[in-house]
Amino acid sequence: MSIAEQPCYTLINTSQDLEPPTEMQLREDLEKGNDKAKAEALRKLIVMMLNGEKFPSLLMIIIRYVMPSQNHTIKKLLLIFWEIVPKHTGDGKLLQEMILVCDAYRKDLQHPNEFIRGSTLRFLCKLKEPELLEPLMPSIRACIEYRHAYVRRNAVLAIFTIYKNFDFLIPDAPELIGKFLDVEQDMSCRRNAFMMLIHVDQERALNYLSNVIDQVNSFGDILQLVIVELIYKVCHSNPSERARFIRCIYNLLNSSSQAVRYEAAGTLITLSSAPTAVRAASACYIDLIIKESDNNVKLIVLDRLIALKDIAAHERILQELVMDILRVLASPDIEVRKKTLQLSYDLVTSKTINEMVLVLKKEVSKTHNEQDSEDVEKYKQLLVRTLHQCTMKFPDVANTIIPVLIEFLADKNELAALDVLVFIRDVMQKLSNLKDLIVQRLLDICGQIKSVKVLRATLWLLGEYCSSIEDIQNVMTFIRQSLGDLPIVDDEIRRSAGETKDEQDISMSAPVQRLVTADGTYATQSAFMSTNAMDKKTLNGPANDRNRQPSLRTFLLDGDFFIGAALSTSLCKLVIRYMNLENDSIKQNRFCAEAMFIIASILHLGRTSLSSKPMNEDDYDRMLMCVRLLNERLPITFQIFGHDCRTALAEMLTIKAQEQKEIEKKLSKEKAATVEPDDPIRFTQLLSSNEFDEKEDILDLTLKQAIGTIGKKDENIFSSSILSKVTQLTGFSDPVYAEAYVNVNQYDIVLDVLIVNQTSDTLQNLTLELATLGDLKLVEKPPSITMAPHDFTNIKANIKVTSTENGIIFGNIVYDITGSQSDRNCVVLNDIHIDIMDYIVTGICTDNEFRQMWIEFEWENKIVVNTTIRDLHLYLTYLLKSTNMRCLTPEKALSGDCGFMAANLYAKSIFGEDVLANVSIEKSAIHADAPVTGHIRIRAKSQGMALSMGDKINMTQKTGFKGVSLTQK
């Protein structure tokens, strides 16, 4: 913190719509009001002074009429007042009135009430004037021996601050506090005293710790935390001390305080890379996650375990603890479960895979009994994906996983069921020995599927992978039963007319069971249609009739003819495979005719008004093509449906597997510590203390991360420097020149404004007035200052950000000129536009998740491509670089040069908002020099996100892309 910067210790909330009181009103309340009126006036005065107002004439009024009060509220407000009030004259000398204030606080330090004494000592920590502190030193020393712990611990803090700032006032402070620490029993007092010794006399602190090292476990948690900090600092700067204190850290892993255990585990890993130390710290972390109820704490500790896993030397130790990590799945939070499953999958080995699969199967069975909610559905999906990954990594466990997951197909949760089908497709493609088992399981559960999407994908799987005559006939039987009586149109007309068939004429192969109706009579009912006349009387009406229809027919009557198109394709594949297996031409023709009859029946239904929605042209053309294929039986079409489709699927899955392997290779290369052949070997015993550990102090590192002062690595030196973030606010010819450095650190924006007085006049009450547009909020008003001729200064303003939108900061600088009788002068500032890219990070999502979000997100922004770039791939590359988005379309799909390109992009903000984009661009085949044309569709959940991303792309096209296009020539 710079000396010129005014620190703010206290924020006081006040209503913005209240009229501020005048100086006369304040004077009257402070002189003649009761304690309540004085306190209110003092509060208003403090707020006005924090906003830059000055009331020098009220200083003596407060000393005479307010300071003698014994009211605790007034005394507390006075401490804030004396903290912010100017204590020096214009030439830098201390105000005479401050001597009276000093005498009043000397009396407060001797007050019999411990609250007044302690509050006064806390106030003295903030005083920066040694002239005021010097007369108070005897009273401060006396407070060290006061009977109440609240006074003693604040006295230690006061001595610590005074010694750090003005050591000449109390040169024997370390010795005094050392003696105090030996006799003190209160933990909070000992903590403050020990913390002071750490910073001012580390050797004395180490001697004390050595004397009481056996008693550390009995100390309070606040003292134990300071001890952990000391041990880390000492061992970091002097590694020879590690053996002396490492045992103490081990003992603190068993502390009763969760915070101490967390800090001790982190310190232990930092100080030692021995397997026993890493194992003990990891076990401590896992225990913390299980026992801690706060989900934020669970996520933080999980991140520490993930960071440990990324270190190659520690990964093997964590692999032994994977079953303990899986205990974290007992947490109900979906984010905790997601990270736990990913971490467990990364750590699982051939030794632990069987145990892990057993645990996950138990979790799957638990989800069947839980009440359906959004988190439960997501958890089911996570379990399915983890088991899928485990099967691909360790194929031997597929036998035990498949029966459990196939049960999900009958579940109401569509997302989990679709993931199961993707898993089954990969297994059937790669593990051909399990194909027959899976087909049989799918046939068993088909009749229980309630979702049209799941049934559609299941029919495709059966059509693709049935390889025996028996299985093909079983699939055809299921299809006929699911459709009911054919043709569908004629059967529906008979039903609507009230005609019924004789019970004996209806043939059903589904299991039949006897049910009891509402009036106590028996009714015979199958899974497909009711046959009892009494049942028809009790369950009458179109809605109930629809519920009793076969499942496939129900979906078709609801207008979902896409499943009809998928069914037609599957029937074609079944016919082709049946004709290859069956030599009897009569049976071949009969099977083919039955398939054509089913497709024609669905086509006929689609052209009538019986269905809720008409059939679209795509589905109609697809089904008509299938009928033509079965009718003509051309070898080339049979080759495409029977062989080429399977080959294309195998290639697609192979490409996906290769991409996944490449990603894993990149991650493993990043984790691996490369050692060059000529790198020196470091022997611990031969190193000096300052050479031992080249790592940065973790405490300093976390502080820099918190305040955002860690520099970003960037290929472009200018873009990573401060100069790239400087915005000019006024012109060079203005009387006051201003420019701002915009430092964005996640949810905070710090404006460091340089102000230069370019005139020969003294500028008084110069105020930087700022306002914001968008989801930006100014935290506090910058204070007023006085500037000498040709002087310069820096003013900082803090701004909070709450969402990813293009924010604008605008304002002006107002000031008075000494001796001038005119109104206040004003310089209007240029607007500062906050770049949305500071909040956008690349994210990963699957194709299914992308499609689902694309359907759900209601805000769309369509951007026309306007660029001079002539290459499609170059345009996409620079679009990704300028928007921080990730391309979800595989690289293989984008390769080649066909004149057009379509790609899906995804990113998310640090606030958790998703943004999607679909790029559709093309290049003219006739004019080789023509630029890229097309459009970009952006979708987001909020309007601001969609508009802001669109503005960013438009601005980049105007500025960045034109610069790129010049390099093409």
Coordinates of C-alpha atoms in Angstrom, one line a residue, residues 250-643:
Y250 CA 2.3 -34.3 12.0
N251 CA 0.7 -34.0 15.4
L252 CA -1.5 -31.0 14.3
L253 CA -3.1 -33.2 11.7
N254 CA -5.1 -34.6 14.5
S255 CA -6.2 -31.3 15.9
S256 CA -9.8 -30.8 17.0
S257 CA -10.0 -27.7 14.7
Q258 CA -10.7 -28.4 11.0
A259 CA -9.0 -25.2 10.0
V260 CA -5.8 -26.2 11.8
R261 CA -5.9 -29.6 10.2
Y262 CA -6.3 -28.1 6.7
E263 CA -3.4 -25.7 7.2
A264 CA -1.2 -28.4 8.7
A265 CA -1.8 -30.7 5.8
G266 CA -1.0 -28.0 3.3
T267 CA 2.2 -27.1 5.2
L268 CA 3.3 -30.7 5.5
I269 CA 3.0 -31.3 1.7
T270 CA 4.9 -28.1 1.0
L271 CA 7.7 -28.9 3.5
S272 CA 8.1 -32.6 2.6
S273 CA 7.5 -34.8 -0.4
A274 CA 8.1 -38.1 1.4
P275 CA 5.4 -40.7 0.7
T276 CA 4.4 -40.9 4.4
A277 CA 3.9 -37.1 4.5
V278 CA 1.8 -37.0 1.3
R279 CA -0.2 -40.0 2.5
A280 CA -0.9 -38.5 5.9
A281 CA -1.9 -35.1 4.4
S282 CA -4.1 -36.7 1.8
A283 CA -5.9 -38.8 4.4
C284 CA -6.4 -35.7 6.4
Y285 CA -7.9 -33.9 3.4
I286 CA -10.3 -36.8 2.7
D287 CA -11.4 -36.9 6.3
L288 CA -12.0 -33.1 6.2
I289 CA -14.2 -33.4 3.1
I290 CA -16.3 -36.2 4.7
K291 CA -16.8 -34.5 8.1
E292 CA -17.2 -30.9 6.9
S293 CA -20.8 -29.8 6.2
D294 CA -20.0 -26.7 4.2
N295 CA -19.9 -27.5 0.4
N296 CA -17.6 -24.6 -0.3
V297 CA -15.0 -26.1 2.0
K298 CA -15.5 -29.5 0.4
L299 CA -14.8 -28.0 -3.0
I300 CA -11.7 -26.2 -1.8
V301 CA -10.2 -29.3 -0.2
L302 CA -11.1 -31.4 -3.3
D303 CA -9.1 -28.8 -5.4
R304 CA -6.1 -29.4 -3.2
L305 CA -6.4 -33.2 -3.8
I306 CA -6.7 -32.6 -7.5
A307 CA -3.6 -30.4 -7.4
L308 CA -1.8 -33.2 -5.6
K309 CA -2.9 -35.7 -8.2
D310 CA -1.3 -33.5 -10.9
I311 CA 2.1 -34.0 -9.4
A312 CA 3.5 -37.2 -10.9
A313 CA 5.4 -38.2 -7.7
H314 CA 2.2 -37.9 -5.6
E315 CA -0.2 -39.5 -8.0
R316 CA 0.8 -43.1 -7.1
I317 CA 0.2 -42.4 -3.4
L318 CA -3.3 -41.1 -4.1
Q319 CA -4.1 -44.1 -6.2
E320 CA -4.0 -46.2 -3.0
L321 CA -6.6 -43.9 -1.4
V322 CA -9.1 -43.9 -4.2
M323 CA -11.6 -46.0 -2.2
D324 CA -11.4 -43.4 0.6
I325 CA -12.0 -40.6 -1.9
L326 CA -15.2 -42.4 -3.1
R327 CA -16.7 -42.0 0.4
V328 CA -17.1 -38.3 -0.5
L329 CA -20.0 -39.4 -2.8
A330 CA -22.2 -39.4 0.4
S331 CA -22.3 -35.6 0.0
P332 CA -25.6 -34.4 -1.6
D333 CA -24.0 -31.5 -3.5
I334 CA -23.8 -32.2 -7.3
E335 CA -20.6 -30.2 -7.8
V336 CA -18.8 -32.1 -5.0
R337 CA -19.9 -35.4 -6.5
K338 CA -18.8 -34.4 -10.0
K339 CA -15.3 -33.5 -8.9
T340 CA -15.1 -36.6 -6.8
L341 CA -16.1 -38.9 -9.6
Q342 CA -13.6 -37.2 -12.0
L343 CA -10.8 -37.5 -9.4
S344 CA -11.6 -41.1 -8.7
Y345 CA -11.6 -42.0 -12.4
D346 CA -8.2 -40.3 -12.9
L347 CA -6.7 -42.3 -10.0
V348 CA -8.3 -45.7 -10.6
T349 CA -6.0 -48.6 -11.5
S350 CA -6.4 -52.2 -12.5
K351 CA -6.0 -53.1 -8.8
T352 CA -8.9 -50.9 -7.6
I353 CA -11.3 -50.9 -10.6
N354 CA -13.4 -53.8 -9.3
E355 CA -13.9 -52.2 -5.9
M356 CA -14.7 -48.9 -7.5
V357 CA -17.3 -50.4 -9.8
L358 CA -19.0 -52.1 -6.8
V359 CA -19.2 -48.7 -5.1
L360 CA -20.6 -47.0 -8.2
K361 CA -23.2 -49.8 -8.7
K362 CA -24.4 -49.2 -5.1
E363 CA -24.7 -45.5 -5.9
V364 CA -26.7 -46.4 -9.0
S365 CA -29.1 -48.5 -7.0
K366 CA -29.5 -45.7 -4.4
T367 CA -30.6 -43.3 -7.1
H368 CA -33.5 -45.5 -8.0
N369 CA -35.0 -45.1 -4.5
E370 CA -34.4 -41.3 -4.3
Q371 CA -37.0 -38.8 -5.1
D372 CA -36.6 -37.4 -8.6
S373 CA -35.1 -33.9 -8.7
E374 CA -32.7 -32.0 -10.9
D375 CA -29.6 -32.9 -8.9
V376 CA -30.5 -36.6 -8.7
E377 CA -31.0 -36.7 -12.5
K378 CA -27.6 -35.0 -13.0
Y379 CA -26.0 -37.4 -10.5
K380 CA -27.4 -40.4 -12.5
Q381 CA -25.9 -38.9 -15.6
L382 CA -22.5 -38.5 -13.9
L383 CA -22.6 -42.1 -12.7
V384 CA -23.4 -43.4 -16.2
R385 CA -20.6 -41.4 -17.8
T386 CA -18.0 -42.5 -15.1
L387 CA -19.0 -46.2 -15.6
H388 CA -18.7 -45.6 -19.3
Q389 CA -15.2 -44.2 -19.0
C390 CA -14.2 -47.1 -16.6
T391 CA -15.4 -49.7 -19.2
M392 CA -13.5 -48.1 -22.0
K393 CA -10.4 -48.0 -19.8
F394 CA -10.8 -51.5 -18.3
P395 CA -13.0 -53.6 -20.7
D396 CA -13.0 -56.6 -18.3
V397 CA -15.6 -54.9 -16.0
A398 CA -18.1 -54.5 -18.8
N399 CA -19.9 -57.7 -17.9
T400 CA -20.8 -56.4 -14.4
I401 CA -21.7 -52.9 -15.5
I402 CA -24.0 -53.5 -18.4
P403 CA -26.9 -55.2 -16.6
V404 CA -27.1 -52.4 -14.0
L405 CA -27.0 -49.6 -16.6
I406 CA -29.6 -51.1 -19.0
E407 CA -32.2 -50.6 -16.2
F408 CA -31.8 -46.9 -16.7
L409 CA -33.6 -47.2 -20.1
A410 CA -36.9 -47.7 -18.3
D411 CA -36.2 -44.7 -16.1
K412 CA -38.0 -41.3 -16.5
N413 CA -34.6 -39.6 -16.6
E414 CA -34.0 -39.1 -20.3
L415 CA -30.5 -37.7 -20.0
A416 CA -29.1 -40.7 -18.1
A417 CA -30.9 -43.1 -20.4
L418 CA -29.4 -41.5 -23.5
D419 CA -25.9 -41.6 -22.0
V420 CA -26.5 -45.3 -21.3
L421 CA -27.3 -45.8 -25.0
V422 CA -24.1 -44.0 -26.1
F423 CA -22.2 -46.3 -23.7
I424 CA -23.9 -49.4 -25.1
R425 CA -23.1 -48.3 -28.6
D426 CA -19.4 -47.9 -27.8
V427 CA -19.3 -51.3 -26.0
M428 CA -21.1 -53.2 -28.8
Q429 CA -18.7 -51.6 -31.4
K430 CA -15.5 -52.3 -29.5
L431 CA -16.4 -55.5 -27.5
S432 CA -18.1 -57.8 -29.9
N433 CA -18.1 -60.7 -27.5
L434 CA -20.8 -58.8 -25.4
K435 CA -23.1 -58.1 -28.4
D436 CA -25.4 -61.0 -27.9
L437 CA -25.8 -60.4 -24.2
I438 CA -26.6 -56.7 -24.7
V439 CA -29.1 -57.4 -27.5
Q440 CA -31.0 -59.8 -25.3
R441 CA -31.1 -57.3 -22.4
L442 CA -32.4 -54.6 -24.8
L443 CA -35.2 -56.9 -26.0
D444 CA -36.2 -57.6 -22.4
I445 CA -36.5 -54.0 -21.4
C446 CA -37.9 -52.5 -24.7
G447 CA -41.5 -52.9 -23.6
Q448 CA -40.8 -50.8 -20.4
I449 CA -39.3 -47.7 -22.2
K450 CA -41.4 -44.6 -21.7
S451 CA -39.4 -42.0 -23.6
V452 CA -39.6 -41.5 -27.3
K453 CA -36.0 -40.5 -27.7
V454 CA -34.8 -43.5 -25.7
L455 CA -37.0 -45.9 -27.7
R456 CA -35.8 -44.4 -31.0
A457 CA -32.2 -44.9 -30.1
T458 CA -32.9 -48.4 -28.8
L459 CA -34.5 -49.4 -32.1
W460 CA -31.5 -48.1 -34.0
L461 CA -29.2 -50.1 -31.8
L462 CA -31.2 -53.3 -32.4
G463 CA -31.4 -52.7 -36.1
E464 CA -27.6 -52.1 -36.3
Y465 CA -26.3 -54.9 -34.1
C466 CA -28.8 -57.9 -34.3
S467 CA -26.8 -60.6 -36.1
S468 CA -28.8 -63.8 -35.7
I469 CA -32.1 -64.9 -37.2
E470 CA -33.6 -65.5 -33.8
D471 CA -32.7 -62.0 -32.6
I472 CA -34.0 -60.4 -35.8
Q473 CA -37.3 -62.2 -35.5
N474 CA -37.6 -61.2 -31.9
V475 CA -37.1 -57.5 -32.8
M476 CA -39.7 -57.8 -35.5
T477 CA -42.1 -59.4 -33.0
F478 CA -41.6 -56.5 -30.6
I479 CA -42.1 -53.9 -33.4
R480 CA -45.4 -55.6 -34.4
Q481 CA -46.6 -55.7 -30.8
S482 CA -45.6 -52.1 -30.2
L483 CA -47.6 -50.9 -33.2
G484 CA -50.7 -53.0 -32.5
D485 CA -53.0 -54.0 -35.3
L486 CA -52.0 -53.0 -38.8
P487 CA -52.8 -51.1 -40.9
I488 CA -52.9 -48.4 -38.2
V489 CA -55.4 -46.1 -40.0
D490 CA -58.0 -48.8 -40.5
D491 CA -57.7 -50.0 -36.9
E492 CA -58.0 -46.4 -35.5
I493 CA -61.1 -45.8 -37.7
R494 CA -62.7 -49.0 -36.4
R495 CA -61.9 -48.0 -32.8
S496 CA -63.4 -44.5 -33.2
A497 CA -66.5 -46.2 -34.7
G498 CA -66.9 -48.4 -31.6
E499 CA -66.2 -51.7 -33.4
T500 CA -64.3 -54.3 -31.5
K501 CA -62.9 -57.7 -32.4
D502 CA -63.8 -60.8 -30.7
E503 CA -61.6 -61.6 -27.7
Q504 CA -60.6 -64.9 -29.3
D505 CA -59.4 -63.2 -32.5
I506 CA -56.9 -61.0 -30.8
S507 CA -53.5 -62.6 -30.6
M508 CA -51.0 -61.2 -28.1
S509 CA -47.7 -62.6 -27.1
A510 CA -47.2 -60.3 -24.2
P511 CA -47.7 -61.6 -20.6
V512 CA -51.3 -61.4 -19.5
Q513 CA -52.4 -60.7 -16.0
R514 CA -55.8 -60.5 -14.1
L515 CA -56.7 -57.1 -12.7
V516 CA -59.5 -56.0 -10.4
T517 CA -61.5 -53.0 -11.7
A518 CA -63.1 -50.3 -9.7
D519 CA -66.4 -52.2 -9.2
G520 CA -64.7 -55.4 -8.0
T521 CA -65.0 -57.4 -11.3
Y522 CA -62.0 -59.1 -12.9
A523 CA -60.5 -57.7 -16.1
T524 CA -57.9 -59.4 -18.3
Q525 CA -55.3 -56.9 -19.6
S526 CA -52.0 -57.0 -21.4
A527 CA -49.2 -54.5 -21.8
F528 CA -50.6 -53.5 -25.2
M529 CA -54.4 -53.4 -25.2
S530 CA -57.4 -54.2 -22.9
T531 CA -59.7 -57.0 -24.0
N532 CA -62.5 -57.0 -21.4
A533 CA -65.8 -55.3 -22.1
M534 CA -66.2 -54.2 -18.6
D535 CA -62.8 -52.6 -18.7
K536 CA -63.8 -50.5 -21.7
K537 CA -66.8 -49.3 -19.8
T538 CA -64.9 -48.2 -16.8
L539 CA -61.9 -46.8 -18.7
N540 CA -63.7 -44.9 -21.4
G541 CA -62.8 -41.7 -23.2
P542 CA -60.1 -40.7 -25.7
A543 CA -57.4 -40.0 -23.1
N544 CA -57.7 -43.4 -21.4
D545 CA -57.9 -45.1 -24.8
R546 CA -54.6 -43.4 -25.8
N547 CA -53.0 -44.7 -22.5
R548 CA -54.0 -48.3 -23.3
Q549 CA -52.5 -48.2 -26.8
P550 CA -49.1 -49.8 -27.7
S551 CA -46.2 -47.5 -27.1
L552 CA -44.9 -47.0 -30.6
R553 CA -48.5 -46.3 -31.9
T554 CA -48.9 -43.8 -29.1
F555 CA -45.8 -41.9 -30.2
L556 CA -46.9 -41.9 -33.8
L557 CA -50.4 -40.7 -33.0
D558 CA -48.9 -37.9 -31.0
G559 CA -47.2 -36.8 -34.3
D560 CA -43.6 -37.9 -33.5
F561 CA -42.8 -39.4 -36.9
F562 CA -39.1 -39.1 -36.5
I563 CA -39.2 -42.4 -34.6
G564 CA -41.0 -43.8 -37.7
A565 CA -38.1 -42.7 -39.9
A566 CA -35.6 -44.3 -37.4
L567 CA -37.8 -47.5 -37.4
S568 CA -37.8 -47.6 -41.2
T569 CA -34.0 -47.5 -41.3
S570 CA -33.7 -50.2 -38.7
L571 CA -36.2 -52.4 -40.6
C572 CA -34.1 -52.0 -43.8
K573 CA -30.9 -53.1 -41.9
L574 CA -32.8 -56.1 -40.4
V575 CA -34.1 -57.2 -43.8
I576 CA -30.7 -57.0 -45.4
R577 CA -29.1 -59.0 -42.5
Y578 CA -32.0 -61.5 -42.6
M579 CA -31.6 -62.1 -46.3
N580 CA -27.9 -62.7 -45.9
L581 CA -28.6 -65.3 -43.1
E582 CA -31.7 -67.0 -44.5
N583 CA -31.5 -68.9 -47.8
D584 CA -35.2 -69.7 -48.3
S585 CA -36.5 -67.1 -50.7
I586 CA -40.1 -67.5 -49.5
K587 CA -39.1 -66.5 -46.0
Q588 CA -37.0 -63.7 -47.3
N589 CA -39.9 -62.3 -49.3
R590 CA -42.3 -62.7 -46.4
F591 CA -40.0 -60.9 -44.0
C592 CA -39.3 -58.1 -46.5
A593 CA -43.1 -57.7 -47.2
E594 CA -43.8 -57.4 -43.5
A595 CA -41.2 -54.7 -43.1
M596 CA -42.7 -52.8 -46.1
F597 CA -46.2 -53.2 -44.8
I598 CA -45.1 -51.6 -41.4
I599 CA -43.4 -48.6 -43.2
A600 CA -46.4 -48.1 -45.6
S601 CA -48.8 -48.2 -42.7
I602 CA -46.9 -45.4 -40.9
L603 CA -46.7 -43.4 -44.2
H604 CA -50.4 -43.7 -44.6
L605 CA -51.0 -42.5 -41.0
G606 CA -48.7 -39.5 -41.6
R607 CA -50.9 -38.4 -44.5
T608 CA -54.2 -38.5 -42.5
S609 CA -55.6 -36.2 -39.8
L610 CA -55.6 -39.0 -37.2
S611 CA -52.2 -37.9 -35.7
S612 CA -51.8 -34.8 -33.6
K613 CA -49.2 -33.3 -35.9
P614 CA -48.7 -34.0 -39.7
M615 CA -45.6 -35.8 -40.9
N616 CA -42.9 -33.5 -42.2
E617 CA -41.3 -33.9 -45.6
D618 CA -37.9 -35.1 -44.3
D619 CA -39.5 -38.1 -42.5
Y620 CA -41.8 -38.8 -45.4
D621 CA -38.8 -38.8 -47.9
R622 CA -36.8 -41.0 -45.6
M623 CA -39.5 -43.6 -45.1
L624 CA -40.4 -43.6 -48.8
M625 CA -36.7 -44.2 -49.7
C626 CA -36.7 -47.2 -47.3
V627 CA -39.8 -48.7 -49.1
R628 CA -38.1 -48.2 -52.5
L629 CA -34.8 -49.8 -51.2
L630 CA -36.7 -52.9 -50.0
N631 CA -38.7 -53.0 -53.2
E632 CA -35.8 -52.7 -55.7
R633 CA -33.1 -54.5 -53.6
L634 CA -30.2 -53.0 -55.5
P635 CA -26.8 -54.4 -54.4
I636 CA -25.3 -50.9 -54.0
T637 CA -28.0 -49.8 -51.6
F638 CA -27.7 -53.0 -49.6
Q639 CA -23.9 -52.4 -49.5
I640 CA -24.5 -48.9 -48.1
F641 CA -27.0 -49.8 -45.5
G642 CA -25.5 -53.1 -44.5
H643 CA -21.8 -52.4 -44.5

